[in-house]
Coordinates of C-alpha atoms and ligand atoms in Angstrom, one line a residue:
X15 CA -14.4 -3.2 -51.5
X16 CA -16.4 -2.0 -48.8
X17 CA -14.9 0.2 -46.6
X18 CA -14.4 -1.6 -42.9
X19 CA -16.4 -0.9 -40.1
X20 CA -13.8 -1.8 -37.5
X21 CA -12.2 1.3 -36.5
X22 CA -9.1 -0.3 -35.5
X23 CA -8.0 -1.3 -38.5
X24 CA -9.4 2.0 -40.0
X25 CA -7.2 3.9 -37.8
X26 CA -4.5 1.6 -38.7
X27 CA -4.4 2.2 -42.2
X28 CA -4.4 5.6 -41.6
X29 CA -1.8 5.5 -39.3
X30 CA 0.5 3.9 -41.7
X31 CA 0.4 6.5 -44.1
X32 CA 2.3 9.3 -41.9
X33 CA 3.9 6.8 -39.1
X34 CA 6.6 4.1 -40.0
X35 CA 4.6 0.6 -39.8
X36 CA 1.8 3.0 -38.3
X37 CA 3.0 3.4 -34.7
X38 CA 5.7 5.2 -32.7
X39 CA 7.5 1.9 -30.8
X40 CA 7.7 -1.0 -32.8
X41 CA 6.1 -3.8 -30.3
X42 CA 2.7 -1.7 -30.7
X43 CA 2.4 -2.8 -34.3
X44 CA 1.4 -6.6 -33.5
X45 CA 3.9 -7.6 -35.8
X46 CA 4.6 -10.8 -34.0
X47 CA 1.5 -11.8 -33.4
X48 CA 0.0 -10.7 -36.4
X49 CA -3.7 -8.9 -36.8
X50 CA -4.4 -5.2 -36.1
X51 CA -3.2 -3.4 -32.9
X52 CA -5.9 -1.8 -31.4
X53 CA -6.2 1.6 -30.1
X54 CA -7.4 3.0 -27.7
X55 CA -9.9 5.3 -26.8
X56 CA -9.7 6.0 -23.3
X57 CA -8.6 4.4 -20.0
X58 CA -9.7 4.1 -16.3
X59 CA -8.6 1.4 -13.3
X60 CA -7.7 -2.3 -14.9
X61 CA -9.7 -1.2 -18.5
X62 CA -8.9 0.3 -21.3
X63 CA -11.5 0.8 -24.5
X64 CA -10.5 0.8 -27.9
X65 CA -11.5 2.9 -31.3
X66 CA -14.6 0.5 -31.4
X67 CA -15.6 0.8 -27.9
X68 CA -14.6 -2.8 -26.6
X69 CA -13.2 -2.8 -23.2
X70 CA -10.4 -5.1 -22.2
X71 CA -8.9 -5.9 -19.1
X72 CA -5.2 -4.0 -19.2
X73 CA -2.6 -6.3 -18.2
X74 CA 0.5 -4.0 -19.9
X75 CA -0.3 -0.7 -18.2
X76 CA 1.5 1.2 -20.4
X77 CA 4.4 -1.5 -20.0
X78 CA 4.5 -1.1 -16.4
X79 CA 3.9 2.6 -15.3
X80 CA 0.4 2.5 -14.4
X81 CA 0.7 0.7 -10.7
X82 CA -2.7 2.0 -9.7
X83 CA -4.5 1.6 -12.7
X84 CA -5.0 4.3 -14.9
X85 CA -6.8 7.9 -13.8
X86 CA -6.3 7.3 -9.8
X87 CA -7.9 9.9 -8.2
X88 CA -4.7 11.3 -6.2
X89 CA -2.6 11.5 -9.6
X90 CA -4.9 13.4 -11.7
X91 CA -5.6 15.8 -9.0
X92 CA -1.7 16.2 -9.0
X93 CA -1.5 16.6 -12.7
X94 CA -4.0 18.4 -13.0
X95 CA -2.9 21.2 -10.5
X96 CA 0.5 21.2 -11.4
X97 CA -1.0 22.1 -15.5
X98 CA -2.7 25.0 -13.7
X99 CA 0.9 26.3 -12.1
X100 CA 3.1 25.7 -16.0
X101 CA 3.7 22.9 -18.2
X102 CA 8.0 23.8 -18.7
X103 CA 10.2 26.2 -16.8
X104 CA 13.5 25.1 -17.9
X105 CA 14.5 26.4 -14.3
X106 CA 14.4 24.2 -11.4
X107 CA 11.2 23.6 -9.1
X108 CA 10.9 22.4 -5.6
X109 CA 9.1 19.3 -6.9
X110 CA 12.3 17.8 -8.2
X111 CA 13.4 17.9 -4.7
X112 CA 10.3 16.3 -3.2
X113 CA 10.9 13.3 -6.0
X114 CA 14.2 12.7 -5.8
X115 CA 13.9 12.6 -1.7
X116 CA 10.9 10.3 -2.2
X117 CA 12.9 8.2 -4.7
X118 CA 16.3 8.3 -2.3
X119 CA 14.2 7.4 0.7
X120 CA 13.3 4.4 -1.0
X121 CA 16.0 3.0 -2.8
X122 CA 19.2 3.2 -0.1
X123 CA 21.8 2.6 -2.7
X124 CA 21.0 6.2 -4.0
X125 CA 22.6 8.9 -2.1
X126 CA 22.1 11.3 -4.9
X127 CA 20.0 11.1 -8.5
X128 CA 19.4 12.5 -11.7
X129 CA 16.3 12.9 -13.3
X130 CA 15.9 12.6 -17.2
X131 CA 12.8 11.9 -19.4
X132 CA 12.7 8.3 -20.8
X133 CA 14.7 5.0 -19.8
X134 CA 16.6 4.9 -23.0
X135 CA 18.1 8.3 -21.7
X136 CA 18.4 7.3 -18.2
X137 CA 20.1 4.2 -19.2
X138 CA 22.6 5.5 -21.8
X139 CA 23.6 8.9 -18.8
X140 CA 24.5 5.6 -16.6
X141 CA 26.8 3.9 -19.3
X142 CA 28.9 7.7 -19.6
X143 CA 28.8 8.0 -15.9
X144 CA 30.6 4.5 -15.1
X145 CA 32.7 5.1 -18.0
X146 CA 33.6 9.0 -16.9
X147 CA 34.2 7.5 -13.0
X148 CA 36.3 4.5 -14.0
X149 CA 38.2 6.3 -16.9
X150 CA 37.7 2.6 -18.8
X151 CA 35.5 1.7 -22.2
X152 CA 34.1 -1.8 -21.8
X153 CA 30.9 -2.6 -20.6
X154 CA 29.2 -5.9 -20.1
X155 CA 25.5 -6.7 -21.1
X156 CA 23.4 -9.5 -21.5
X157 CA 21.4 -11.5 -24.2
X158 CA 17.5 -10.7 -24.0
X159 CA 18.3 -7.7 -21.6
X160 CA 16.8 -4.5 -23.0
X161 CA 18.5 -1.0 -21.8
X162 CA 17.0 0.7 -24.4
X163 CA 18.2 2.0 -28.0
X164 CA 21.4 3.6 -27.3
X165 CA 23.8 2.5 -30.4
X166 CA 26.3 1.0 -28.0
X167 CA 23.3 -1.3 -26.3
X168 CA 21.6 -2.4 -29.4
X169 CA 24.1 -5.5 -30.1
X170 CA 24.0 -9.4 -30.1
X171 CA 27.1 -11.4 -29.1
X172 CA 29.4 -12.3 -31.1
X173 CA 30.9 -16.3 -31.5
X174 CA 33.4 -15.7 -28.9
X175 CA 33.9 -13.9 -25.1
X176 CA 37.2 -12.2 -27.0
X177 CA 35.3 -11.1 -30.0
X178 CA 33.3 -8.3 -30.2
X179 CA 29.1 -8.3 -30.6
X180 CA 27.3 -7.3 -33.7
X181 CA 25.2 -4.4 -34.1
X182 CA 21.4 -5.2 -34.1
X183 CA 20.1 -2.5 -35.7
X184 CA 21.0 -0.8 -38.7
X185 CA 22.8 2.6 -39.0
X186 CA 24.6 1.4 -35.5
X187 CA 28.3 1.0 -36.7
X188 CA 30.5 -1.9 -35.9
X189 CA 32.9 0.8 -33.9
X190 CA 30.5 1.8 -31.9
X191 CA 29.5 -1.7 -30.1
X192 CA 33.4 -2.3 -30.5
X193 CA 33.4 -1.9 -26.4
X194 CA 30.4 -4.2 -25.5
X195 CA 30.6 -7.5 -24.5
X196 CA 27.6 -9.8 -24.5
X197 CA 26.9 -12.7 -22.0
X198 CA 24.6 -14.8 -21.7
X199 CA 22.2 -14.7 -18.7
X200 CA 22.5 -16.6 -15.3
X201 CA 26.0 -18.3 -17.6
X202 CA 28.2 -17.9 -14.1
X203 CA 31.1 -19.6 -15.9
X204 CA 30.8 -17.1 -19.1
X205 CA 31.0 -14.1 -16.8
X206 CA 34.3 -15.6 -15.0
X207 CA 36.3 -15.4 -18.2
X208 CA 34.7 -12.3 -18.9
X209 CA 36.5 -10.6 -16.1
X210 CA 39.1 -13.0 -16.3
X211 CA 39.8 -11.4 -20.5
X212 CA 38.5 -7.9 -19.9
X213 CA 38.5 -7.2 -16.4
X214 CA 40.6 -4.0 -15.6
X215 CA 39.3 -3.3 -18.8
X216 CA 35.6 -2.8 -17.8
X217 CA 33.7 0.3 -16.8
X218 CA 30.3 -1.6 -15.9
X219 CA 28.3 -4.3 -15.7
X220 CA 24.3 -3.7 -16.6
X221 CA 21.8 -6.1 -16.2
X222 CA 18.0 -6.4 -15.6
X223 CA 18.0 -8.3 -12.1
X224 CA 14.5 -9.5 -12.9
X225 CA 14.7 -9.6 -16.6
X226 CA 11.5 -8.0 -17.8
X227 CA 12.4 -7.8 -21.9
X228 CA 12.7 -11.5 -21.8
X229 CA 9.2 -12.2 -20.7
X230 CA 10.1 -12.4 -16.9
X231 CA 13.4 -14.7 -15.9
X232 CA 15.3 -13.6 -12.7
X233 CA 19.3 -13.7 -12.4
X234 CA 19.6 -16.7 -9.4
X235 CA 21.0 -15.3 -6.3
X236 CA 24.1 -16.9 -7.2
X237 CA 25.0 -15.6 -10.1
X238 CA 24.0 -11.6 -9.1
X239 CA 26.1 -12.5 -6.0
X240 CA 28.9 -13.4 -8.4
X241 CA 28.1 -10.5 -10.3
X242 CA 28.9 -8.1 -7.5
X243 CA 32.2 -9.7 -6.1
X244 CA 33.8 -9.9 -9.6
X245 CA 32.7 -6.3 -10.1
X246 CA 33.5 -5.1 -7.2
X247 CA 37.4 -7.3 -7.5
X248 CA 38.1 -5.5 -10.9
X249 CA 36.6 -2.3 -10.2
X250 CA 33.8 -2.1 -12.6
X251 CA 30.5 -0.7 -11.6
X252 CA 27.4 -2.6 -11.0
X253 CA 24.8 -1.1 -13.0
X254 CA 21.1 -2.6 -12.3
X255 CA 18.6 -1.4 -15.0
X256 CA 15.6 -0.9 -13.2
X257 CA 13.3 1.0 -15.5
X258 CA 10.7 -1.8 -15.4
X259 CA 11.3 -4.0 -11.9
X260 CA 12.1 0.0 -9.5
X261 CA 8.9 0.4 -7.4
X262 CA 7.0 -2.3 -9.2
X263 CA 8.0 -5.6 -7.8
X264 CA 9.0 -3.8 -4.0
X265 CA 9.0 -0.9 -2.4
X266 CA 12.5 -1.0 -2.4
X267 CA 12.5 -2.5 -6.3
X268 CA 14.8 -5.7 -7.4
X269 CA 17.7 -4.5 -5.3
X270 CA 16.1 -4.9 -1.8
X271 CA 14.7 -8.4 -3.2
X272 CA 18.5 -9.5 -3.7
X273 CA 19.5 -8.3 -0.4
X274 CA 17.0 -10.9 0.7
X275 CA 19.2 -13.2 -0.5
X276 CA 22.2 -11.7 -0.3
X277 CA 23.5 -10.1 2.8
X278 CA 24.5 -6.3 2.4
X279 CA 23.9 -6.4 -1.3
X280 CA 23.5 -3.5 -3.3
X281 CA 24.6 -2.5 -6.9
X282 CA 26.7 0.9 -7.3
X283 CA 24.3 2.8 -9.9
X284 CA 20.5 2.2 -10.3
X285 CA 18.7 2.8 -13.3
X286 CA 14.5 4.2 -13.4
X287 CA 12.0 4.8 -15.5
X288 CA 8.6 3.5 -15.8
X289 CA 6.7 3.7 -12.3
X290 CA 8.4 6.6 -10.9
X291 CA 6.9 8.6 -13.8
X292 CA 3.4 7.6 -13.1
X293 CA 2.9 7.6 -16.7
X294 CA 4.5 10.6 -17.9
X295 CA 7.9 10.6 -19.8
X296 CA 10.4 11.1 -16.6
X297 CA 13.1 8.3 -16.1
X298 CA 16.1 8.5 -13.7
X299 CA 19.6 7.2 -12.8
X300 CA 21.6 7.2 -9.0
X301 CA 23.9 5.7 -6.8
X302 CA 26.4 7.0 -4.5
X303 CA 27.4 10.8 -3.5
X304 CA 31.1 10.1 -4.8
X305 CA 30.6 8.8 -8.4
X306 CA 27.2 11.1 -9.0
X307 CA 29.0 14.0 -8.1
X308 CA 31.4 13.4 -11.6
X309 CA 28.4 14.3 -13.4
X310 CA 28.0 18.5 -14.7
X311 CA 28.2 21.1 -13.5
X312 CA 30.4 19.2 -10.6
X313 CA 31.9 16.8 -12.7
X314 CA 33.6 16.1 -16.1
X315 CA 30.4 13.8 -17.1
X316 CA 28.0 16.0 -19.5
X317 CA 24.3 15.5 -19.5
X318 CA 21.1 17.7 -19.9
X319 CA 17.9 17.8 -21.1
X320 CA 15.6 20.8 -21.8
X321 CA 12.6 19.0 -20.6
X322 CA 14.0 16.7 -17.5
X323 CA 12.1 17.2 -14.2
X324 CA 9.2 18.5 -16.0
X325 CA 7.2 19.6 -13.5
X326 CA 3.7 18.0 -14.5
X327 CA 5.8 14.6 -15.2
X328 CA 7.3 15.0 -11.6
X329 CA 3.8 16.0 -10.5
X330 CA 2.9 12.4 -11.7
X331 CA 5.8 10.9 -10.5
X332 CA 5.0 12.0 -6.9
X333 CA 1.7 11.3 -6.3
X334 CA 2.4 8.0 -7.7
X335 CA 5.1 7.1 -5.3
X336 CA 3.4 8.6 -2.3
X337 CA -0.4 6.4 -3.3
X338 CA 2.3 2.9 -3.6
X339 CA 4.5 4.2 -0.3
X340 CA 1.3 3.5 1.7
X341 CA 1.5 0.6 4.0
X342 CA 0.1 -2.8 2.6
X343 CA 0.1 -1.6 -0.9
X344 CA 2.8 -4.2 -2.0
X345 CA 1.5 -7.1 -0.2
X346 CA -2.0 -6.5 -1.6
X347 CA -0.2 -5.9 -5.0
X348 CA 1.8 -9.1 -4.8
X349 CA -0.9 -11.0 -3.5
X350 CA -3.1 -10.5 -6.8
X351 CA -0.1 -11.2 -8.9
X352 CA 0.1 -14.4 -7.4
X353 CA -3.5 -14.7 -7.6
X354 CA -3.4 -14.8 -11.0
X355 CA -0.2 -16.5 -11.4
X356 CA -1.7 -19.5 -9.9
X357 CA -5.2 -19.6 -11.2
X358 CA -3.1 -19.3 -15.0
X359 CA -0.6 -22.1 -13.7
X360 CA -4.0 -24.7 -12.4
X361 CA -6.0 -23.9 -15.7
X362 CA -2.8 -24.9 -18.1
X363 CA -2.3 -28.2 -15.8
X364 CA -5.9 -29.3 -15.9
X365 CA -5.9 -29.0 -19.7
X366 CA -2.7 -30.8 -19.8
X367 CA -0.9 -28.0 -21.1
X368 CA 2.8 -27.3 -20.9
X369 CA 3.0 -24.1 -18.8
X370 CA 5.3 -22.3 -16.3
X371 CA 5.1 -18.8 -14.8
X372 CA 6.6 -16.6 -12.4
X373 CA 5.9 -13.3 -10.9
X374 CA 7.3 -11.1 -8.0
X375 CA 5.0 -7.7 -6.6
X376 CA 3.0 -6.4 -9.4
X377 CA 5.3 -7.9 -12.2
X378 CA 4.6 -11.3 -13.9
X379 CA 5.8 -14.1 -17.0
X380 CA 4.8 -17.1 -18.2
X381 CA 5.8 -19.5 -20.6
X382 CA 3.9 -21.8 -22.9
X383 CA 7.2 -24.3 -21.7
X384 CA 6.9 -27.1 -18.9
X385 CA 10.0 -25.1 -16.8
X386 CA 11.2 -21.5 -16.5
X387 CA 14.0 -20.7 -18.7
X388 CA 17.0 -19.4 -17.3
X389 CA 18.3 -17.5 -20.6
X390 CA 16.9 -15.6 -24.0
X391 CA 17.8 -18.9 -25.7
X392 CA 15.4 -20.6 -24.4
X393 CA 12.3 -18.4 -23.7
X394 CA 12.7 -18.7 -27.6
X395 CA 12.4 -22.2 -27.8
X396 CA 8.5 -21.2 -27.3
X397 CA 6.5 -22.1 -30.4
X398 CA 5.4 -18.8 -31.9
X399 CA 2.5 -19.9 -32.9
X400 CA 0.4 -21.2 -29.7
X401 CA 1.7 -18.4 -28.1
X402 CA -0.5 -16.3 -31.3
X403 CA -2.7 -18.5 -30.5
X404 CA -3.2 -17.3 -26.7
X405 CA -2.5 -14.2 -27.2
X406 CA -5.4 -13.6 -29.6
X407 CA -7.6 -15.9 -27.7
X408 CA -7.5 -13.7 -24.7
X409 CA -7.6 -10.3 -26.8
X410 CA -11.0 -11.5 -28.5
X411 CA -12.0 -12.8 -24.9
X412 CA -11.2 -9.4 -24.1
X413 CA -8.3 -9.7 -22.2
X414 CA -5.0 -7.4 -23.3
X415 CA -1.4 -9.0 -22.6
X416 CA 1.9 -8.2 -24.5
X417 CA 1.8 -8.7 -27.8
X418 CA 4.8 -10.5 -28.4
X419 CA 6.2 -14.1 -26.0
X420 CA 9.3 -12.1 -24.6
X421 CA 7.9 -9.3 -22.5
X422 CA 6.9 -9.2 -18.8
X423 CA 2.8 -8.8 -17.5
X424 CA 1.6 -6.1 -15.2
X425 CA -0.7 -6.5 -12.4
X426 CA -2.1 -2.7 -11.1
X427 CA -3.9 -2.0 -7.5
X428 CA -7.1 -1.3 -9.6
X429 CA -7.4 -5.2 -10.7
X430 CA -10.2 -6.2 -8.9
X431 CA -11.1 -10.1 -8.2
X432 CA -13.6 -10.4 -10.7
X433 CA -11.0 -8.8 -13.4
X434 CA -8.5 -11.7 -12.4
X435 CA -11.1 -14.4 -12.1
X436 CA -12.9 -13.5 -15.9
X437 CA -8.9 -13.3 -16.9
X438 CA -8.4 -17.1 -15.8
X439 CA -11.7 -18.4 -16.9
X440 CA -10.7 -16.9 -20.4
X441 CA -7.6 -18.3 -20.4
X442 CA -8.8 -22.1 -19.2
X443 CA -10.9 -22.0 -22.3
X444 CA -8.0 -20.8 -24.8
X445 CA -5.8 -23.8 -23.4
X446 CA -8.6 -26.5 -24.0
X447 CA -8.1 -25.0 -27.7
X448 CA -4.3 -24.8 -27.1
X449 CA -4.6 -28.7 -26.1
X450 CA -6.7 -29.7 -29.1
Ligands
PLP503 C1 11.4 0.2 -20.9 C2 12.8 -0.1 -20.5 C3 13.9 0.8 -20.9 C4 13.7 1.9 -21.8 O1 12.9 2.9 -21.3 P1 12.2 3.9 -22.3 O2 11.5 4.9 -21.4 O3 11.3 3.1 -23.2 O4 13.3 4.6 -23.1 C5 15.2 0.5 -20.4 N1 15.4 -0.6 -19.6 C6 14.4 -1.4 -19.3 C7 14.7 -2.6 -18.4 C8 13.1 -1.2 -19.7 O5 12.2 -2.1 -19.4

């Protein structure tokens, strides 16, 4: 056999002999879609090139961080200079300050916040918190919401709302998802008896308000406002897991989008990760003064890490939020999203193909299904294989989105008109094939 001249799958093979399956998080491997991941080279604005120099037009962006594209001036400047000043201190910095007063500023549910360095952390440090302020165990989650890979979030539901869930990983005992309920999404009913079972029995409620690990499908108004009163009746905390949606579909993320709809609203604890770190490993979690104030050295709620408010990641971080804080960033943002939302949306209709999609700021979905599903069960009524079939009809057209039909798109400022319009032209022809 001759030895292949595509570097990707060179690279892969090699990979695979000192990394499980090749790669360090699973989604990268193309499993799903089947065919060899590619990797890549180097990055700049909406592009990325892989190992054989092919450029593509970057709709994942690193899964969301990358807002502006990758190597924005303002951010590698920061980097960059904060490099110069010390990678790790393990002692605090005044930077920490500036990014959790830029976060705060934004995001008014926050009086106070932690920062750690990935959302799985962040996420799991919220669970302890609400359980350490309410002195209870339960906690509710939902179908197709992701939190990350803490053993107590990695379970399915179980046949019945008094039953327990079932671990969805191995080497993630039964006991330890004992105390997690799971609900199906945008089910108001479901969550009634919920509270109605379990109720002074629950510690939090988490959710993805613009669910983001399901492709994109938003919790309606009514239900996140039903969300809140029941919580707020039985004393549970409302936990909003916005690693993905915080400072990527608003300025104020999901939360000031619900208080749209919903006078007043807020949730009690408010989960980050993604944008805020610019692209560096930095996550965060926050709420109010009285229950963030249980955490150490205050409070009885233990959590540290050696490398949380690095101070390059925070450098990143920073400039970031300070280049997307600038006025008209989110209306320009939002108005390409829904540039490209609609072009996709006329080019599936005038090839007669069954196609819905949905998008809010720099955050997108869409669905090879004639209406937006409401729950995981029925974003996976998609057939796998046209949606294989799109995806690799758009990666050989040069165009990267998710590998796999249940995660979100990402739009960044550096998407220029061109990108969006070679994107939809691409994507027109793919359907034709799609139809056929
Ligand atoms: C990405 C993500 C996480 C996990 O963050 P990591 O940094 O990958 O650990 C948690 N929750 C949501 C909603 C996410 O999208």
């Amino acid at each position: 056999m001759t030895p292949s001249t595509d570097r990707n799958e060179t690279l892969f093979e090699r990979a695979k002999r000192v990394i499980p399956g090749g790669v360090n998080s699973p989604v990268r491997a193309f499993r799903a879609v089947g065919g060899t991941p590619r990797f890549v080279q180097r990055a700049q604005g909406a592009h990325f090139w892989d190992a054989n120099g092919k450029r593509y037009i970057d709709y994942i962006g690193s899964w969301g961080p990358m807002i502006l594209g990758h190597g924005h001036p303002a951010v590698v400047e920061a980097v960059q200079r904060a490099v110069t000043e010390g990678f790790s201190f393990g002692a605090p910095t005044e930077r920490e300050i500036e990014l959790a007063e830029e976060i705060l500023r934004h995001v008014p549910s926050m009086e106070m916040v932690r920062l750690v360095s990935s959302g799985t952390e962040a996420g799991m440090s919220a669970i302890r918190l609400a359980r350490g302020a309410t002195g209870r165990s339960k906690i509710i989650k939902f179908e197709g919401c992701y939190h990350g890979h803490a053993d107590a979030l990695l379970v399915k539901a179980g046949s019945g709302l008094a039953t327990n869930g079932y671990p969805t990983s191995a080497g993630v005992p039964d006991e330890v998802v004992q105390h997690t309920l799971v609900l199906e999404y945008n089910n108001v009913q479901q969550l009634e008896e919920a509270f109605a079972l379990h109720g002074k029995e629950l510690a939090c409620l988490m959710i993805e308000p613009i669910a983001g690990n399901m492709n994109f499908v938003r919790a309606s108004a009514p239900f996140m406002q039903r969300c809140r009163e029941l919580c707020t009746q039985h004393g549970a905390l409302l936990v909003f897991d916005e690693v993905m949606t915080g400072f990527r579909v608003a300025m104020g993320s999901a939360q000031s989008v619900y208080a749209q709809a919903i006078p007043g609203f807020q949730p009690d604890i408010t989960v980050l990760g993604k944008v805020i770190g610019g692209g560096m490993p930095l996550a965060a979690f926050g709420g109010p003064r009285a229950i963030m104030e249980q955490m150490a050295p205050l409070g009885p709620v233990y959590q540290a890490g050696t490398l949380s408010g690095n101070p390059v990641a925070t450098a990143c971080g920073l400039a970031t939020l300070r280049e997307i804080a600038k006025p008209g960033f989110f209306d320009a943002l939002s108005a390409k999203t829904r540039t490209l939302v609609d072009g996709l949306k006329k080019a599936a209709a005038s090839e007669g193909v069954a196609f819905s999609a949905d998008c809010e700021g720099g955050m997108f979905g869409f669905f090879l299904l004639p209406q937006l599903p409401q729950n995981y069960a029925t974003v996976m009524k998609t057939e796998g294989a046209r949606f294989n079939q799109l995806f690799h009809g758009l990666l050989d057209r040069g165009i990267y989105i998710a590998p796999a039909l249940y995660e979100a798109g990402f739009v960044s400022a550096a998407h220029s008109a061109e990108d969006l319009e070679v994107t939809i032209a691409a994507a027109q022809h793919v359907f034709k094939a799609l139809r056929g």
